[in-house]
Each structure stands twice: as C-alpha cells, then as structure tokens.
Amino acid sequence: MLAEAPESDWQTVDPSDLVLIESARGNVVFALAPEMAPKTVKNVLTLTREGFYDGTGFIRAQDNYVAQWGDTDAAHSLGSAEKTVKAEFDREADGLTLVALPDTDTYAEGTGFIDGFPAAWEDGRAWLAHCYGMVGVGRDEPADSGNGVELYVVIGQAPRHLDRNVTLIGRVLDGMPAIATLPRGTEKMGFYATKEERAPISRVRVVADIPEAERPVYRMLKTSSASFAKLVEARRNRRDPWTKRAAGHIDVCNVPSVWQRVR
Amino acid sequence: MLAEAPESDWQTVDPSDLVLIESARGNVVFALAPEMAPKTVKNVLTLTREGFYDGTGFIRAQDNYVAQWGDTDAAHSLGSAEKTVKAEFDREADGLTLVALPDTDTYAEGTGFIDGFPAAWEDGRAWLAHCYGMVGVGRDEPADSGNGVELYVVIGQAPRHLDRNVTLIGRVLDGMPAIATLPRGTEKMGFYATKEERAPISRVRVVADIPEAERPVYRMLKTSSASFAKLVEARRNRRDPWTKRAAGHIDVCNVPSVWQRVR
C-alpha cells in the first residue's frame, strides 16, 4: 500500500528534527515535533549539541510502560540549557493541521494525526498522544521540571492518562526493538538497581550536525495525504482472507508508523 | 488500594485453570478462561497434559505485537488432542457477569471485565479483548485451525482488530517481562530465522497436576467487587500530586491486572 503512494504524498524529514542515539543496544533515531513543544525541543537540542547525553545510559525500563534514558544523578552540567521549561502539555489547536480519525476515542473528543504524529484534541486544545514509541520528557512534581535531562519512550500499551501531564517531544522512528527488549529494572518504577545494569549511551547527535554523506535520511507519508487516508481505511477494514471480521474501527495508537528510512 | 480490599473481594484461582511454563527465559504462568473458550481450553489442557509443549520453544517475537510459542514443525504428535477446534471468537453474553467500564471504547459498544479478564461486547455477543498479556491460539486461514499447537501473547499496544478473529484463552499472570524482552525475530512477522534463536521451553504443566506443596498459588480480585470498582475509579481520576490533569477515562487495556501470586 505504501509502495503505491505517489512521490507527492511523501516529504523528506528535516535533519534538524532528527536525533540519533548511539548506544550499546544499537542506534536509535527519533523525530522531534517542534510545532507541538517548541521550548522543550529547543532545550533538548541544546542538551544534545552540548554533549549532555554522551556517556549517559538507559536508566529505567518498566514492563508494559516506558523506558528512560539520560542523567538522574545530575553528574553532567546543564551547560546553556534551561533548568526549568514551561510545560508544553498541550497547545491551541488553531494553526495546526488536524487529520481526524473517524472513530471515537476513549480519552478525547477527537484523535488523529498532526504532521505524522498521533494526537488528540478537545475544546480548542491539541496534544500529542502517548502511543508506542512516543518520546516524552520525564519530570518531577512541578509541571515545569521537565527540562529534557531524562527522556522516556512508551514501550507498551499506550498510557494515555499521561496525555496533557507530560510534554511529548517526538517519536522513535528506528530502534524500538532495542529499547523494548531492555531488561526490566527491579527497582520501583523499573529503575535499574545498579549503574552496571544501564545500557551505555556513547553519543547523541542532531542528524543535521552529522556530515551529509553519513546521515540517515527519512521520509514521512504526509498524514494529510490521500494515501494516508487509504492506509487508515485499509487498517480499519482489512480485506485479507485471514481476517474473518473487519474491525470497522481503529485506535489512533494502532495506525502504523508513517516514517520510512530512505538511506 | 488492593491492600485495603476485604478478603471477601478476592477469590483463589482454581489450579486447574492455571498453566506453568518452564523456559530458558524463566517461568511463565497463565490463567485460562474456560467459560469463554471451553473447547479450545480443553484442547490446550490435553496438549499440556500429554507433553506436547515440552521441548518446544518461543518461535516468534514481533515488536509491539505478539510473541508466540509451540510447534510449527508438527514434529510433535497431537496425541489425543483435536486437529481442528470450532472457533470460539465470541459467545452469547447471556449467562456471563459483565462488569462494564463507564467509558466509550473505540472498537465495541461495551467493554469491561468478565471474571477478571478484559472483554468487550456488542449485540448480545461477548468476547475477550486483546490487551497486553492476553493469550490466544495462533491459526491459519481456516477459522477452526486454531487448535493450540501455537499460542501467542500480546506484548505491545492492544491489537484489538484481532478481537473476534482469534480465540483468546487466557492471560499471563507472571513472566511477562521475560516474554516481552525476547529478541525480536528477523523473519516476516517476527519469526526467528533459525531454531537456535528460539528460547527453549523445557516443560509445561497444569498447576493442578503439580504436587500441592510446590504449586504457585494465585488469587484474583473479583471484578464484580466494590474494591475493583474503586480501583478503576482511582485510575480514571488519579489524585496524586504528580498528576496535573486526571484523565477522567480509562481504556479496558489500561486497567491493572487483578491477579496476585499468594505463594
């Protein structure tokens, strides 16, 4: 189905919106959503470019919930990044291209996609949805404490109750199996009991900062395209001989990823 | 919260409805739902008691989808188990105790719980829901080909489109981290490319067949109890200081497990 989509339904992802993590588990690439969380994304880009994440590791893996990386020990300096960042749990829906799914959602008035990312909306506000692979900034009790020194990714059933409680900044495009198979931590909330259990992260870079010849290149099926609508409909009503009863519905977190690595 | 539940809100799980898998990944225990799939459960019990699964292994792990075990090579005899089993994708809702959740569901008219298991219903029919940890019988194209020689478990976002397309027979109570962290298979649908990649399963037993002193014992919070209703409401509207906005809703697959190992 994706193979049939015309070239005009795809767009190349801006390498400034891509982050590459090199870790003992392999490479992980995630896409940023600056339109949804500009201040937080800016802080994460600063932390990345100043080497904050280099030498950190995966610190937490909680089964059917999230895995987390970064620095809990504040051993690394924040450099010129901000210590607090205004919460970007949601934003005005005005000015965004919301592509609605036709089905009802348990958690929100509307769900669908915003520029490739799963999202939800209600009463004029819109936010990214906590689907598998979505990346958020861990925070303490204060709403503005999510500065990006700890990032988490959803590895199980979508914890949609976290929507509008944490700032989501993007989605993992490659490397989810490596993260999802991290040994689960034995401490509370899946934190590892010892530093030795952490899978080390050697280097994290903004893809735009990598020499062009070495960069991974991604494209995204425009979620506003006819091809995407066709993909969603094909998943809502599967017509293969194995399927005995088409679902007739789809949850936003069951829509397949629209990103592809090109090179 | 569970600690406050009175003794009368719990029930001990019948050891005849529990299966213990011993594998290279550790022990896995799952509970059967004979009320929802009597013929299929009977066949799985026969296969278990006649040693069909002993010496098999985990044959498939597809990221954000399912892991599967059993025998694809038909190297093992079916013994006195049936080769085909009438599909038990759903059943009459009459005669079941349906405990409904108050929120809408994307896939069905109603969702909630039946005797501890997540479920959905519509137009007088009820079925188990494909939540994390739910166990189903793999099948080929014919609806009656799910005889139990391959069993799968959900390890990611609930694939609810499989509801009413496969017979679900129960849920994993213990051992999900071991299964969810299985290396993902590189073949189509996450099958392992080589037999060497399979995590071996040494022995599978019905817990009732294990000497009483060695048996694991489980209890279940009755999903028809006031304590369960309280638990659901506490999750729908979290009142901890970290939560800035209570969800006000809950998906059936986000309700925590109601099983506990007692011994």
Short mmCIF file of C-alpha atoms in Angstrom, two decimals:
data_model
loop_
_atom_site.label_atom_id
_atom_site.label_comp_id
_atom_site.label_asym_id
_atom_site.label_seq_id
_atom_site.Cartn_x
_atom_site.Cartn_y
_atom_site.Cartn_z
CA MET A 1 0.00 0.00 0.00
CA LEU A 2 2.75 2.50 0.94
CA ALA A 3 4.62 1.47 -2.19
CA GLU A 4 1.72 2.80 -4.29
CA ALA A 5 1.76 6.26 -2.71
CA PRO A 6 2.82 8.94 -5.21
CA GLU A 7 6.02 10.87 -4.52
CA SER A 8 3.97 13.99 -3.80
CA ASP A 9 2.39 12.30 -0.75
CA TRP A 10 5.80 11.98 0.90
CA GLN A 11 8.01 14.59 2.46
CA THR A 12 11.64 14.36 3.48
CA VAL A 13 12.14 14.84 7.20
CA ASP A 14 14.24 17.89 8.10
CA PRO A 15 17.51 16.52 9.59
CA SER A 16 17.32 19.30 12.21
CA ASP A 17 14.26 17.49 13.57
CA LEU A 18 16.02 14.13 13.88
CA VAL A 19 18.15 12.85 16.75
CA LEU A 20 20.48 9.86 16.53
CA ILE A 21 21.37 7.96 19.70
CA GLU A 22 24.36 5.61 19.60
CA SER A 23 24.13 3.08 22.39
CA ALA A 24 25.28 -0.34 23.49
CA ARG A 25 21.85 -1.53 22.29
CA GLY A 26 22.42 -0.15 18.81
CA ASN A 27 21.28 3.03 17.12
CA VAL A 28 18.01 4.76 17.88
CA VAL A 29 16.59 7.60 15.79
CA PHE A 30 13.73 9.80 16.90
CA ALA A 31 11.88 12.63 15.19
CA LEU A 32 11.12 15.87 17.01
CA ALA A 33 7.84 17.78 16.97
CA PRO A 34 8.91 21.40 17.48
CA GLU A 35 5.49 22.68 16.48
CA MET A 36 3.95 20.93 19.47
CA ALA A 37 6.64 21.66 22.07
CA PRO A 38 8.97 24.42 20.83
CA LYS A 39 10.61 25.34 24.13
CA THR A 40 11.19 21.77 25.25
CA VAL A 41 12.52 20.71 21.86
CA LYS A 42 14.88 23.68 21.93
CA ASN A 43 16.22 22.61 25.33
CA VAL A 44 16.70 19.02 24.20
CA LEU A 45 18.55 20.24 21.10
CA THR A 46 20.81 22.35 23.31
CA LEU A 47 21.48 19.42 25.64
CA THR A 48 22.20 17.22 22.63
CA ARG A 49 24.54 19.69 20.92
CA GLU A 50 26.45 20.38 24.13
CA GLY A 51 27.01 16.65 24.69
CA PHE A 52 24.83 16.30 27.76
CA TYR A 53 23.62 12.80 26.86
CA ASP A 54 27.02 11.48 25.79
CA GLY A 55 28.20 8.99 28.37
CA THR A 56 24.76 8.57 29.95
CA GLY A 57 22.65 5.43 29.53
CA PHE A 58 19.27 3.77 29.80
CA ILE A 59 18.34 4.11 33.45
CA ARG A 60 14.87 2.61 33.56
CA ALA A 61 12.74 0.00 31.83
CA GLN A 62 9.31 -0.68 33.29
CA ASP A 63 7.39 -3.51 31.69
CA ASN A 64 4.38 -2.51 29.57
CA TYR A 65 5.09 1.16 30.29
CA VAL A 66 8.24 3.16 29.49
CA ALA A 67 12.00 3.01 29.12
CA GLN A 68 14.03 6.07 30.06
CA TRP A 69 17.47 7.44 29.39
CA GLY A 70 19.56 10.40 30.43
CA ASP A 71 21.02 11.51 33.69
CA THR A 72 19.32 11.26 37.07
CA ASP A 73 22.47 11.99 39.01
CA ALA A 74 22.96 15.46 37.58
CA ALA A 75 26.57 14.44 37.11
CA HIS A 76 26.54 16.33 33.83
CA SER A 77 26.33 20.08 33.66
CA LEU A 78 23.21 21.58 32.07
CA GLY A 79 25.51 23.90 30.11
CA SER A 80 23.46 26.62 28.46
CA ALA A 81 20.22 24.59 28.63
CA GLU A 82 17.41 25.78 30.89
CA LYS A 83 16.83 24.13 34.23
CA THR A 84 13.07 24.64 34.05
CA VAL A 85 10.94 24.76 30.92
CA LYS A 86 7.34 25.91 30.76
CA ALA A 87 5.10 22.84 30.45
CA GLU A 88 4.00 22.19 26.87
CA PHE A 89 1.41 19.54 27.68
CA ASP A 90 -0.92 20.84 25.01
CA ARG A 91 -1.36 23.89 22.77
CA GLU A 92 -4.00 25.80 20.87
CA ALA A 93 -5.37 23.68 18.04
CA ASP A 94 -5.60 26.78 15.87
CA GLY A 95 -2.89 26.80 13.23
CA LEU A 96 -2.37 23.03 13.23
CA THR A 97 -3.42 20.60 10.51
CA LEU A 98 -5.51 18.05 12.39
CA VAL A 99 -6.25 14.90 10.42
CA ALA A 100 -9.11 13.26 12.31
CA LEU A 101 -9.79 9.55 12.52
CA PRO A 102 -13.44 8.60 12.01
CA ASP A 103 -13.74 6.58 15.23
CA THR A 104 -14.46 7.56 18.80
CA ASP A 105 -11.62 7.63 21.31
CA THR A 106 -11.86 6.66 24.96
CA TYR A 107 -9.82 9.62 26.17
CA ALA A 108 -10.58 12.63 23.97
CA GLU A 109 -13.19 14.25 21.80
CA GLY A 110 -11.03 13.82 18.70
CA THR A 111 -7.95 11.86 17.73
CA GLY A 112 -5.86 11.58 14.63
CA PHE A 113 -2.58 12.95 13.37
CA ILE A 114 -0.67 16.21 13.32
CA ASP A 115 2.21 16.20 10.83
CA GLY A 116 2.80 12.49 11.19
CA PHE A 117 2.40 12.32 14.96
CA PRO A 118 -0.52 10.67 16.76
CA ALA A 119 -2.51 13.32 18.59
CA ALA A 120 -5.75 14.14 20.32
CA TRP A 121 -7.80 17.29 20.77
CA GLU A 122 -10.69 18.75 22.70
CA ASP A 123 -12.16 22.20 23.32
CA GLY A 124 -9.73 24.02 21.07
CA ARG A 125 -6.61 22.40 22.55
CA ALA A 126 -4.47 19.73 20.89
CA TRP A 127 -1.71 17.46 22.19
CA LEU A 128 0.45 14.54 21.17
CA ALA A 129 -0.86 11.13 22.25
CA HIS A 130 1.14 8.61 24.31
CA CYS A 131 1.32 5.85 21.68
CA TYR A 132 4.04 3.21 21.37
CA GLY A 133 7.38 4.84 20.56
CA MET A 134 6.40 8.36 21.59
CA VAL A 135 9.15 10.26 23.39
CA GLY A 136 8.46 12.45 26.41
CA VAL A 137 10.43 14.44 28.94
CA GLY A 138 10.43 12.93 32.40
CA ARG A 139 9.59 15.41 35.13
CA ASP A 140 9.31 15.71 38.88
CA GLU A 141 6.25 17.08 40.62
CA PRO A 142 6.46 20.66 39.32
CA ALA A 143 4.93 20.95 35.84
CA ASP A 144 7.93 22.96 34.58
CA SER A 145 10.55 20.47 35.79
CA GLY A 146 10.66 18.54 32.52
CA ASN A 147 13.83 20.03 31.07
CA GLY A 148 14.93 17.04 29.00
CA VAL A 149 17.69 15.57 31.16
CA GLU A 150 15.60 12.40 31.28
CA LEU A 151 13.68 11.26 28.24
CA TYR A 152 11.31 8.33 28.12
CA VAL A 153 9.71 6.30 25.39
CA VAL A 154 6.49 4.28 25.54
CA ILE A 155 7.21 0.53 25.24
CA GLY A 156 3.76 -0.96 25.94
CA GLN A 157 0.05 -0.27 25.95
CA ALA A 158 -0.47 3.45 25.33
CA PRO A 159 -0.54 5.16 28.76
CA ARG A 160 -2.97 7.78 27.54
CA HIS A 161 -3.59 9.03 31.09
CA LEU A 162 -0.16 10.69 30.74
CA ASP A 163 -1.52 12.84 27.89
CA ARG A 164 -1.53 16.52 28.98
CA ASN A 165 0.54 15.59 32.02
CA VAL A 166 3.93 15.39 30.36
CA THR A 167 5.46 17.17 27.40
CA LEU A 168 5.85 14.81 24.47
CA ILE A 169 8.53 15.87 22.02
CA GLY A 170 8.54 13.26 19.26
CA ARG A 171 8.57 9.63 18.21
CA VAL A 172 11.17 6.92 17.73
CA LEU A 173 11.48 6.01 14.04
CA ASP A 174 14.13 3.31 14.30
CA GLY A 175 15.45 1.22 17.17
CA MET A 176 12.30 0.42 19.12
CA PRO A 177 13.09 -3.32 19.33
CA ALA A 178 16.40 -2.47 21.01
CA ILE A 179 14.64 -0.33 23.60
CA ALA A 180 11.60 -2.55 24.08
CA THR A 181 13.79 -5.55 24.90
CA LEU A 182 15.86 -3.76 27.55
CA PRO A 183 15.95 -5.91 30.71
CA ARG A 184 13.29 -4.60 33.08
CA GLY A 185 14.66 -2.78 36.12
CA THR A 186 14.00 -4.27 39.53
CA GLU A 187 13.65 -1.04 41.48
CA LYS A 188 10.43 0.92 41.88
CA MET A 189 9.08 2.12 38.51
CA GLY A 190 11.56 -0.12 36.68
CA PHE A 191 14.71 1.84 37.55
CA TYR A 192 17.88 -0.23 37.48
CA ALA A 193 19.25 -1.09 40.91
CA THR A 194 22.87 -0.55 39.86
CA LYS A 195 24.73 1.58 37.34
CA GLU A 196 26.18 -1.59 35.85
CA GLU A 197 22.73 -2.59 34.56
CA ARG A 198 22.42 0.56 32.46
CA ALA A 199 22.99 0.16 28.74
CA PRO A 200 25.52 2.92 27.99
CA ILE A 201 24.79 5.69 25.51
CA SER A 202 28.03 6.76 23.88
CA ARG A 203 26.89 9.68 21.77
CA VAL A 204 23.75 11.59 20.81
CA ARG A 205 23.69 13.89 17.81
CA VAL A 206 21.26 16.03 15.88
CA VAL A 207 21.24 14.41 12.45
CA ALA A 208 21.75 17.80 10.77
CA ASP A 209 25.12 18.01 12.56
CA ILE A 210 26.35 14.75 11.04
CA PRO A 211 28.34 15.03 7.80
CA GLU A 212 25.80 14.79 4.98
CA ALA A 213 27.21 11.61 3.46
CA GLU A 214 26.88 9.77 6.79
CA ARG A 215 23.40 10.95 7.77
CA PRO A 216 20.43 8.63 7.90
CA VAL A 217 17.66 10.06 5.72
CA TYR A 218 13.95 9.64 6.47
CA ARG A 219 10.77 10.43 4.68
CA MET A 220 7.27 10.71 6.06
CA LEU A 221 3.97 9.91 4.42
CA LYS A 222 2.01 13.13 4.80
CA THR A 223 -0.83 12.41 7.17
CA SER A 224 -2.89 14.96 5.25
CA SER A 225 -2.49 12.92 2.03
CA ALA A 226 -4.99 10.67 0.25
CA SER A 227 -2.53 7.79 0.60
CA PHE A 228 -2.62 8.10 4.35
CA ALA A 229 -6.42 8.12 4.39
CA LYS A 230 -6.35 4.98 2.26
CA LEU A 231 -3.87 3.32 4.64
CA VAL A 232 -6.08 4.09 7.63
CA GLU A 233 -9.17 2.75 5.88
CA ALA A 234 -7.32 -0.43 4.86
CA ARG A 235 -6.46 -0.99 8.52
CA ARG A 236 -9.96 -0.19 9.77
CA ASN A 237 -11.43 -2.73 7.36
CA ARG A 238 -8.94 -5.44 6.48
CA ARG A 239 -9.94 -7.43 3.43
CA ASP A 240 -7.38 -10.26 3.54
CA PRO A 241 -8.69 -13.85 3.66
CA TRP A 242 -7.26 -14.44 7.15
CA THR A 243 -9.47 -11.73 8.66
CA LYS A 244 -12.91 -13.15 9.38
CA ARG A 245 -14.40 -9.93 10.76
CA ALA A 246 -13.06 -6.50 9.87
CA ALA A 247 -12.79 -4.32 12.97
CA GLY A 248 -14.50 -1.35 11.30
CA HIS A 249 -12.67 0.94 13.70
CA ILE A 250 -9.13 1.92 14.60
CA ASP A 251 -7.44 3.35 17.65
CA VAL A 252 -5.01 6.18 16.96
CA CYS A 253 -2.22 4.10 18.51
CA ASN A 254 -2.86 1.21 16.13
CA VAL A 255 -2.26 3.25 12.99
CA PRO A 256 1.10 2.15 11.56
CA SER A 257 4.08 4.46 11.56
CA VAL A 258 4.26 6.76 8.53
CA TRP A 259 8.05 7.14 8.58
CA GLN A 260 10.50 5.28 6.38
CA ARG A 261 14.24 5.28 6.30
CA VAL A 262 15.33 6.17 2.77
CA ARG A 263 19.07 5.83 3.22
CA MET B 1 -5.53 0.24 47.35
CA LEU B 2 -5.54 -3.53 46.75
CA ALA B 3 -4.19 -3.98 50.25
CA GLU B 4 -7.41 -2.46 51.62
CA ALA B 5 -9.70 -4.89 49.77
CA PRO B 6 -11.54 -7.21 52.19
CA GLU B 7 -10.88 -10.94 51.98
CA SER B 8 -14.37 -11.47 50.56
CA ASP B 9 -13.49 -9.46 47.43
CA TRP B 10 -10.79 -11.98 46.50
CA GLN B 11 -11.09 -15.49 45.18
CA THR B 12 -8.44 -18.18 44.91
CA VAL B 13 -7.76 -19.21 41.33
CA ASP B 14 -8.57 -22.85 40.59
CA PRO B 15 -5.22 -24.57 39.90
CA SER B 16 -6.94 -26.46 37.04
CA ASP B 17 -7.20 -23.10 35.29
CA LEU B 18 -3.51 -22.28 35.63
CA VAL B 19 -0.66 -23.32 33.33
CA LEU B 20 3.03 -23.11 34.29
CA ILE B 21 5.63 -22.85 31.53
CA GLU B 22 9.26 -23.58 32.42
CA SER B 23 11.56 -21.99 29.88
CA ALA B 24 15.07 -20.75 29.34
CA ARG B 25 13.59 -17.28 29.95
CA GLY B 26 12.24 -18.31 33.34
CA ASN B 27 8.79 -19.36 34.49
CA VAL B 28 5.59 -18.06 32.95
CA VAL B 29 2.15 -18.64 34.46
CA PHE B 30 -1.08 -18.01 32.62
CA ALA B 31 -4.72 -18.29 33.67
CA LEU B 32 -7.28 -19.98 31.44
CA ALA B 33 -10.78 -18.73 30.68
CA PRO B 34 -12.75 -21.95 30.06
CA GLU B 35 -16.06 -20.10 30.25
CA MET B 36 -15.11 -18.07 27.18
CA ALA B 37 -13.48 -20.80 25.10
CA PRO B 38 -14.35 -24.25 26.54
CA LYS B 39 -13.37 -26.38 23.52
CA THR B 40 -10.10 -24.60 22.87
CA VAL B 41 -9.12 -24.62 26.54
CA LYS B 42 -9.88 -28.33 26.67
CA ASN B 43 -7.58 -28.96 23.71
CA VAL B 44 -4.77 -26.87 25.24
CA LEU B 45 -5.15 -28.80 28.51
CA THR B 46 -4.90 -32.08 26.58
CA LEU B 47 -1.81 -30.89 24.72
CA THR B 48 -0.29 -29.73 28.01
CA ARG B 49 -1.02 -32.94 29.90
CA GLU B 50 0.28 -35.12 27.07
CA GLY B 51 3.56 -33.20 26.98
CA PHE B 52 3.05 -31.59 23.56
CA TYR B 53 4.76 -28.33 24.54
CA ASP B 54 7.69 -29.95 26.37
CA GLY B 55 10.81 -29.42 24.30
CA THR B 56 9.28 -26.72 22.11
CA GLY B 57 10.24 -23.05 22.40
CA PHE B 58 9.46 -19.45 21.63
CA ILE B 59 9.31 -19.29 17.85
CA ARG B 60 8.30 -15.70 17.21
CA ALA B 61 8.61 -12.24 18.72
CA GLN B 62 7.26 -9.35 16.68
CA ASP B 63 7.89 -5.92 18.14
CA ASN B 64 4.84 -4.11 19.53
CA TYR B 65 2.66 -7.08 18.64
CA VAL B 66 2.95 -10.68 19.84
CA ALA B 67 5.34 -13.39 20.95
CA GLN B 68 4.49 -16.99 20.16
CA TRP B 69 5.47 -20.44 21.36
CA GLY B 70 4.74 -24.02 20.46
CA ASP B 71 5.46 -26.14 17.46
CA THR B 72 5.24 -25.01 13.87
CA ASP B 73 7.04 -28.05 12.53
CA ALA B 74 4.42 -30.53 13.70
CA ALA B 75 7.36 -32.52 14.95
CA HIS B 76 5.29 -33.44 17.97
CA SER B 77 2.26 -35.71 17.76
CA LEU B 78 -1.13 -34.18 18.57
CA GLY B 79 -1.82 -37.25 20.70
CA SER B 80 -5.47 -37.30 21.69
CA ALA B 81 -5.92 -33.56 21.07
CA GLU B 82 -8.17 -32.40 18.23
CA LYS B 83 -6.63 -31.18 14.99
CA THR B 84 -9.39 -28.67 14.39
CA VAL B 85 -11.42 -26.87 17.02
CA LYS B 86 -14.55 -24.84 16.38
CA ALA B 87 -13.70 -21.17 16.52
CA GLU B 88 -14.59 -19.59 19.85
CA PHE B 89 -14.05 -15.99 18.81
CA ASP B 90 -17.02 -14.82 20.84
CA ARG B 91 -20.04 -16.27 22.66
CA GLU B 92 -23.51 -15.34 23.85
CA ALA B 93 -23.29 -12.67 26.52
CA ASP B 94 -26.19 -14.31 28.34
CA GLY B 95 -25.04 -16.14 31.43
CA LEU B 96 -21.86 -14.08 31.86
CA THR B 97 -21.21 -11.47 34.54
CA LEU B 98 -20.21 -8.41 32.53
CA VAL B 99 -18.67 -5.63 34.59
CA ALA B 100 -18.86 -2.59 32.33
CA LEU B 101 -16.42 0.32 32.32
CA PRO B 102 -18.10 3.73 32.21
CA ASP B 103 -16.14 4.98 29.19
CA THR B 104 -16.64 4.58 25.46
CA ASP B 105 -14.43 2.17 23.56
CA THR B 106 -13.14 2.63 20.03
CA TYR B 107 -13.86 -0.94 18.98
CA ALA B 108 -17.05 -2.10 20.70
CA GLU B 109 -20.33 -0.98 22.20
CA GLY B 110 -19.23 -2.05 25.66
CA THR B 111 -16.01 -3.03 27.39
CA GLY B 112 -15.11 -4.15 30.84
CA PHE B 113 -14.34 -7.40 32.61
CA ILE B 114 -15.62 -10.96 32.75
CA ASP B 115 -14.30 -12.91 35.74
CA GLY B 116 -11.04 -10.97 35.81
CA PHE B 117 -10.43 -10.91 32.06
CA PRO B 118 -10.66 -7.79 29.88
CA ALA B 119 -13.54 -8.17 27.48
CA ALA B 120 -15.87 -6.41 25.08
CA TRP B 121 -19.44 -6.95 23.95
CA GLU B 122 -21.98 -5.88 21.39
CA ASP B 123 -25.40 -7.05 20.18
CA GLY B 124 -25.69 -9.86 22.68
CA ARG B 125 -22.23 -11.33 21.97
CA ALA B 126 -19.19 -11.05 24.26
CA TRP B 127 -15.51 -11.79 23.75
CA LEU B 128 -12.14 -11.43 25.43
CA ALA B 129 -10.16 -8.32 24.43
CA HIS B 130 -6.61 -8.38 23.03
CA CYS B 131 -4.93 -6.50 25.88
CA TYR B 132 -1.28 -6.82 26.95
CA GLY B 133 -0.58 -10.32 28.24
CA MET B 134 -3.67 -11.95 26.72
CA VAL B 135 -3.03 -15.43 25.34
CA GLY B 136 -4.54 -16.60 22.06
CA VAL B 137 -4.31 -19.61 19.79
CA GLY B 138 -2.49 -18.93 16.54
CA ARG B 139 -4.37 -20.14 13.50
CA ASP B 140 -4.03 -20.48 9.74
CA GLU B 141 -6.66 -19.20 7.34
CA PRO B 142 -9.48 -21.58 8.31
CA ALA B 143 -11.33 -20.29 11.39
CA ASP B 144 -11.22 -23.74 13.02
CA SER B 145 -7.46 -24.22 12.57
CA GLY B 146 -6.56 -22.76 15.97
CA ASN B 147 -6.01 -25.98 17.87
CA GLY B 148 -3.45 -24.72 20.37
CA VAL B 149 -0.20 -26.03 18.92
CA GLU B 150 0.92 -22.41 18.69
CA LEU B 151 -0.01 -19.94 21.40
CA TYR B 152 0.71 -16.23 21.32
CA VAL B 153 0.72 -13.46 23.85
CA VAL B 154 0.25 -9.73 23.27
CA ILE B 155 3.48 -7.81 24.04
CA GLY B 156 2.58 -4.31 22.80
CA GLN B 157 -0.25 -1.97 22.01
CA ALA B 158 -3.51 -3.92 22.18
CA PRO B 159 -4.19 -5.28 18.66
CA ARG B 160 -7.93 -5.02 19.14
CA HIS B 161 -8.58 -5.68 15.45
CA LEU B 162 -7.75 -9.32 16.30
CA ASP B 163 -10.77 -9.43 18.62
CA ARG B 164 -13.35 -11.91 17.24
CA ASN B 165 -10.76 -13.14 14.74
CA VAL B 166 -8.83 -15.44 17.04
CA THR B 167 -9.79 -17.48 20.08
CA LEU B 168 -8.32 -15.99 23.23
CA ILE B 169 -7.93 -18.48 26.06
CA GLY B 170 -6.48 -16.55 28.98
CA ARG B 171 -3.92 -14.12 30.33
CA VAL B 172 -0.35 -14.27 31.57
CA LEU B 173 -0.18 -13.59 35.32
CA ASP B 174 3.57 -13.87 35.81
CA GLY B 175 6.52 -13.76 33.44
CA MET B 176 5.53 -11.04 31.01
CA PRO B 177 8.91 -9.24 31.30
CA ALA B 178 10.67 -12.44 30.22
CA ILE B 179 8.44 -12.73 27.15
CA ALA B 180 8.32 -9.04 26.29
CA THR B 181 12.10 -8.83 26.19
CA LEU B 182 12.57 -11.79 23.83
CA PRO B 183 14.85 -10.73 20.97
CA ARG B 184 12.68 -9.80 18.00
CA GLY B 185 12.74 -12.29 15.14
CA THR B 186 14.13 -11.11 11.84
CA GLU B 187 11.83 -13.13 9.56
CA LYS B 188 8.42 -11.99 8.37
CA MET B 189 6.02 -11.46 11.29
CA GLY B 190 8.91 -11.72 13.76
CA PHE B 191 9.56 -15.44 13.36
CA TYR B 192 13.10 -16.49 14.23
CA ALA B 193 15.27 -17.29 11.24
CA THR B 194 16.92 -20.26 12.91
CA LYS B 195 15.97 -22.83 15.54
CA GLU B 196 19.00 -21.74 17.54
CA GLU B 197 17.35 -18.38 18.22
CA ARG B 198 14.36 -19.99 19.92
CA ALA B 199 14.29 -19.83 23.72
CA PRO B 200 13.63 -23.45 24.69
CA ILE B 201 10.61 -24.48 26.72
CA SER B 202 11.51 -27.47 28.85
CA ARG B 203 8.18 -28.31 30.42
CA VAL B 204 4.60 -27.09 30.59
CA ARG B 205 2.22 -28.27 33.29
CA VAL B 206 -1.29 -27.64 34.51
CA VAL B 207 -0.74 -26.27 38.01
CA ALA B 208 -3.30 -28.71 39.45
CA ASP B 209 -1.02 -31.54 38.32
CA ILE B 210 1.92 -30.22 40.34
CA PRO B 211 2.33 -31.61 43.88
CA GLU B 212 0.38 -29.28 46.15
CA ALA B 213 3.37 -28.15 48.19
CA GLU B 214 5.22 -26.99 45.05
CA ARG B 215 2.35 -25.23 43.31
CA PRO B 216 2.25 -21.49 42.84
CA VAL B 217 -1.00 -20.12 44.27
CA TYR B 218 -2.84 -17.13 42.86
CA ARG B 219 -5.79 -15.07 43.92
CA MET B 220 -7.93 -12.73 41.86
CA LEU B 221 -9.68 -9.57 42.88
CA LYS B 222 -13.27 -10.22 41.84
CA THR B 223 -14.04 -7.81 39.05
CA SER B 224 -17.62 -7.74 40.30
CA SER B 225 -16.48 -6.43 43.71
CA ALA B 226 -16.69 -2.92 45.16
CA SER B 227 -12.88 -2.95 45.56
CA PHE B 228 -12.44 -3.42 41.82
CA ALA B 229 -14.85 -0.56 41.07
CA LYS B 230 -12.81 1.60 43.45
CA LEU B 231 -9.57 0.61 41.75
CA VAL B 232 -10.94 1.51 38.32
CA GLU B 233 -12.21 4.87 39.56
CA ALA B 234 -8.84 5.63 41.20
CA ARG B 235 -7.17 5.02 37.84
CA ARG B 236 -9.72 7.04 35.88
CA ASN B 237 -9.19 10.01 38.17
CA ARG B 238 -5.76 9.96 39.74
CA ARG B 239 -5.46 12.28 42.70
CA ASP B 240 -1.71 12.18 43.35
CA PRO B 241 0.20 15.49 43.32
CA TRP B 242 2.23 14.47 40.23
CA THR B 243 -0.91 14.24 38.09
CA LYS B 244 -1.84 17.68 36.84
CA ARG B 245 -4.93 16.62 34.91
CA ALA B 246 -6.88 13.45 35.73
CA ALA B 247 -7.76 11.55 32.56
CA GLY B 248 -11.38 11.07 33.57
CA HIS B 249 -11.50 7.97 31.40
CA ILE B 250 -9.86 4.59 31.12
CA ASP B 251 -9.30 2.10 28.33
CA VAL B 252 -10.05 -1.51 29.23
CA CYS B 253 -6.43 -2.40 28.44
CA ASN B 254 -5.12 0.18 30.91
CA VAL B 255 -6.88 -1.31 33.91
CA PRO B 256 -4.22 -3.01 36.06
CA SER B 257 -4.13 -6.78 36.44
CA VAL B 258 -6.32 -8.14 39.21
CA TRP B 259 -4.24 -11.24 39.87
CA GLN B 260 -1.72 -11.68 42.65
CA ARG B 261 0.60 -14.51 43.48
CA VAL B 262 -0.08 -15.59 47.04
CA ARG B 263 2.60 -18.25 47.35
#
